[in-house]
Amino acid sequence: MRLGCGGCLVALTCLVVLLVGGFAGLFWFVLGVFQQPDLQTVAANPADWRSAQQKIYALARRSRAGSGRVAEPTVLSEGEINAFLSRQLADAADLPLAAVTVRLRDDGAVEFRGRVPLRAVLTEPPMPPLVEMLPPRWLERPLWLHLRARARLELAGGRQRRYLRLDVTHFWLGQRRLPAFLFRLIVNPATLRLLRSPVPETIEGLVVEPGRVVIRTAS
């Protein structure tokens, strides 16, 4: 009988330890989700915005009246990309994005960080029921999206249709890394379409280098 009671006590103790450990792990995870990821901000100014506009407009104009010759590469700096996306990305993605930062890495990767309210990632199934369960003040809590992707030029439907494709390889909510496929489950279709964006047909190649993107075109 004593052995039986002792066994029950050990089992109960193990259960309590597991529950405490589980709640502690959940608390640790949730706390990290709402913390800002460690990604250095890129300083951008109005001059970067004007320069980015001019270069992107020149690429579009070149595609409408091209001669087929190889032109000088177009180079977009990190500052120009950040200045442009900070004004354009929120509307294009249909997300209330703020504090947008893009870093171009030496391994050819693109890193992105942006802040959204929690409600913005609860719009796609099966998340909407959570909106009814959470207090309104929780739904407005800032949440950081952080991802790393590989950029490449994709040809589709013949050489006249080209896309800039971003293949997500790493994904974090705040400081907590999650499987990359979860990014596609929590963002809206408009955001997902940005992972495969049409580009002018004269673009021949695109290379991500540390601090810049080099775009090769035919003039």
XYZ file of C-alpha atoms in Angstrom:
219
model
C 0.000 0.000 0.000
C 2.820 2.303 0.854
C 4.485 1.430 -2.447
C 1.272 2.300 -4.245
C 0.988 5.656 -2.489
C 4.655 6.320 -3.170
C 4.141 5.577 -6.862
C 1.146 7.908 -6.970
C 3.198 10.630 -5.309
C 6.018 10.237 -7.836
C 3.555 10.298 -10.733
C 1.828 13.378 -9.325
C 5.159 15.117 -8.832
C 6.176 14.354 -12.421
C 2.837 15.656 -13.679
C 3.231 18.903 -11.727
C 6.784 19.352 -13.046
C 5.602 18.781 -16.610
C 2.738 21.254 -16.236
C 4.958 23.911 -14.690
C 7.577 23.339 -17.387
C 4.930 23.531 -20.098
C 3.483 26.794 -18.803
C 6.979 28.233 -18.367
C 7.856 27.264 -21.943
C 4.634 28.777 -23.257
C 5.286 31.997 -21.331
C 8.851 32.130 -22.703
C 7.586 31.631 -26.261
C 4.804 34.244 -26.055
C 7.119 36.768 -24.432
C 9.633 36.375 -27.271
C 6.965 36.693 -29.972
C 6.288 40.288 -28.947
C 9.949 41.303 -28.664
C 11.713 43.222 -31.424
C 14.045 41.039 -33.526
C 17.732 41.831 -33.631
C 18.076 43.427 -37.071
C 19.938 46.695 -37.490
C 17.856 49.515 -38.980
C 19.001 51.067 -42.268
C 19.025 54.863 -42.344
C 17.091 56.210 -45.342
C 16.454 59.836 -46.325
C 14.396 61.788 -48.900
C 17.320 61.690 -51.344
C 17.210 57.873 -51.272
C 13.477 57.976 -51.986
C 13.918 60.269 -55.009
C 16.834 58.240 -56.339
C 14.912 54.952 -56.000
C 11.905 56.451 -57.798
C 14.057 57.634 -60.693
C 15.817 54.289 -61.106
C 12.610 52.239 -60.946
C 10.888 54.605 -63.399
C 13.880 54.286 -65.746
C 13.604 50.482 -65.628
C 9.905 50.638 -66.536
C 10.529 53.155 -69.335
C 13.366 51.041 -70.720
C 11.000 48.057 -70.972
C 8.510 50.016 -73.090
C 11.054 51.323 -75.599
C 13.945 48.893 -75.547
C 16.385 48.228 -78.367
C 17.544 44.822 -77.139
C 21.110 45.944 -76.371
C 22.718 45.188 -73.015
C 22.583 48.306 -70.829
C 24.599 49.387 -67.844
C 23.394 47.590 -64.694
C 21.009 49.415 -62.380
C 22.196 49.395 -58.771
C 19.787 49.943 -55.877
C 21.351 50.524 -52.475
C 19.925 49.363 -49.156
C 19.010 52.953 -48.356
C 17.100 53.358 -51.626
C 15.266 50.053 -51.200
C 14.294 50.894 -47.621
C 13.140 54.397 -48.553
C 10.990 53.041 -51.392
C 9.463 50.110 -49.502
C 8.726 52.135 -46.368
C 6.294 54.195 -48.475
C 4.956 51.559 -50.857
C 4.943 48.191 -49.107
C 2.066 48.704 -46.659
C -0.396 49.491 -49.470
C 0.909 46.757 -51.769
C 0.736 44.092 -49.047
C -2.622 45.291 -47.671
C -1.063 45.186 -44.192
C -0.697 48.001 -41.625
C 3.104 47.651 -41.749
C 5.386 50.008 -39.859
C 9.102 50.213 -39.058
C 10.026 48.380 -42.271
C 13.684 47.352 -42.579
C 15.358 45.421 -45.409
C 18.937 44.126 -45.218
C 20.907 42.682 -48.132
C 23.323 40.005 -46.948
C 26.697 38.787 -48.181
C 25.276 35.311 -48.802
C 22.767 36.605 -51.358
C 19.882 36.593 -48.890
C 17.314 39.318 -48.282
C 16.178 39.956 -44.703
C 12.952 41.781 -43.924
C 11.493 43.066 -40.683
C 8.213 44.900 -40.153
C 5.772 45.619 -37.341
C 2.037 44.925 -37.493
C -0.765 44.779 -34.903
C -1.602 41.248 -33.760
C -5.026 41.411 -35.441
C -3.307 41.665 -38.853
C -2.107 38.041 -38.663
C -5.444 36.655 -37.453
C -7.411 37.228 -40.663
C -6.772 33.937 -42.483
C -8.334 30.558 -41.539
C -8.188 29.048 -38.976
C -7.226 32.206 -37.046
C -10.397 34.418 -37.153
C -12.108 32.766 -34.119
C -9.228 34.032 -31.973
C -10.267 37.608 -32.769
C -13.497 37.045 -30.841
C -11.696 35.428 -27.921
C -8.928 37.973 -27.317
C -9.425 41.342 -25.578
C -9.343 44.350 -27.969
C -6.187 45.724 -26.362
C -4.399 42.440 -27.136
C -5.393 42.667 -30.798
C -3.576 46.004 -31.083
C -0.341 44.754 -29.544
C 2.621 45.213 -31.928
C 3.954 42.024 -33.465
C 7.205 41.766 -35.424
C 7.434 39.786 -38.666
C 10.996 38.838 -39.582
C 11.959 36.689 -42.533
C 14.919 35.756 -44.687
C 14.493 34.849 -48.344
C 16.430 34.088 -51.507
C 15.727 36.378 -54.448
C 15.773 35.077 -58.012
C 14.429 35.938 -61.432
C 11.770 33.520 -62.682
C 10.761 33.083 -66.320
C 7.209 31.915 -66.954
C 5.075 31.492 -70.059
C 7.946 32.317 -72.393
C 10.731 34.850 -72.030
C 8.334 37.811 -72.060
C 6.902 37.060 -68.609
C 9.294 37.547 -65.722
C 8.873 37.593 -61.974
C 10.958 38.512 -58.979
C 10.549 35.477 -56.738
C 11.362 35.465 -53.029
C 11.710 31.984 -51.538
C 11.316 32.254 -47.761
C 13.929 30.133 -45.961
C 13.649 31.450 -42.385
C 10.740 32.980 -40.467
C 10.473 34.542 -37.024
C 7.653 36.048 -35.007
C 9.489 38.544 -32.845
C 12.547 36.680 -31.579
C 11.044 33.199 -31.919
C 11.958 31.213 -35.004
C 9.172 29.162 -36.586
C 8.989 26.810 -39.594
C 9.203 28.894 -42.779
C 5.948 27.486 -44.206
C 3.952 29.109 -41.371
C 4.540 32.523 -42.925
C 2.219 31.549 -45.775
C -0.496 30.504 -43.326
C -0.750 33.715 -41.320
C -0.503 36.476 -43.945
C -3.151 37.535 -46.438
C -3.151 36.706 -50.185
C -2.046 40.234 -51.148
C 1.114 39.794 -49.087
C 1.802 36.365 -50.577
C 1.543 37.791 -54.096
C 4.511 40.043 -53.303
C 6.670 36.920 -53.031
C 6.228 36.569 -56.813
C 6.020 40.027 -58.354
C 6.024 40.770 -62.116
C 9.014 42.759 -63.386
C 9.786 44.425 -66.764
C 10.588 42.004 -69.580
C 13.958 43.673 -70.254
C 15.383 42.559 -66.899
C 17.959 39.872 -67.673
C 19.274 39.123 -64.207
C 19.302 40.152 -60.574
C 22.044 39.673 -58.001
C 21.826 40.438 -54.272
C 25.149 41.688 -52.917
C 26.058 43.062 -49.475
C 24.215 46.385 -49.188
C 22.880 46.516 -52.753
C 20.978 44.825 -55.577
C 22.449 44.768 -59.090
C 19.890 44.530 -61.925
C 21.032 43.655 -65.448
C 18.795 44.813 -68.293
C 18.632 45.078 -72.068
C 18.217 48.685 -73.217
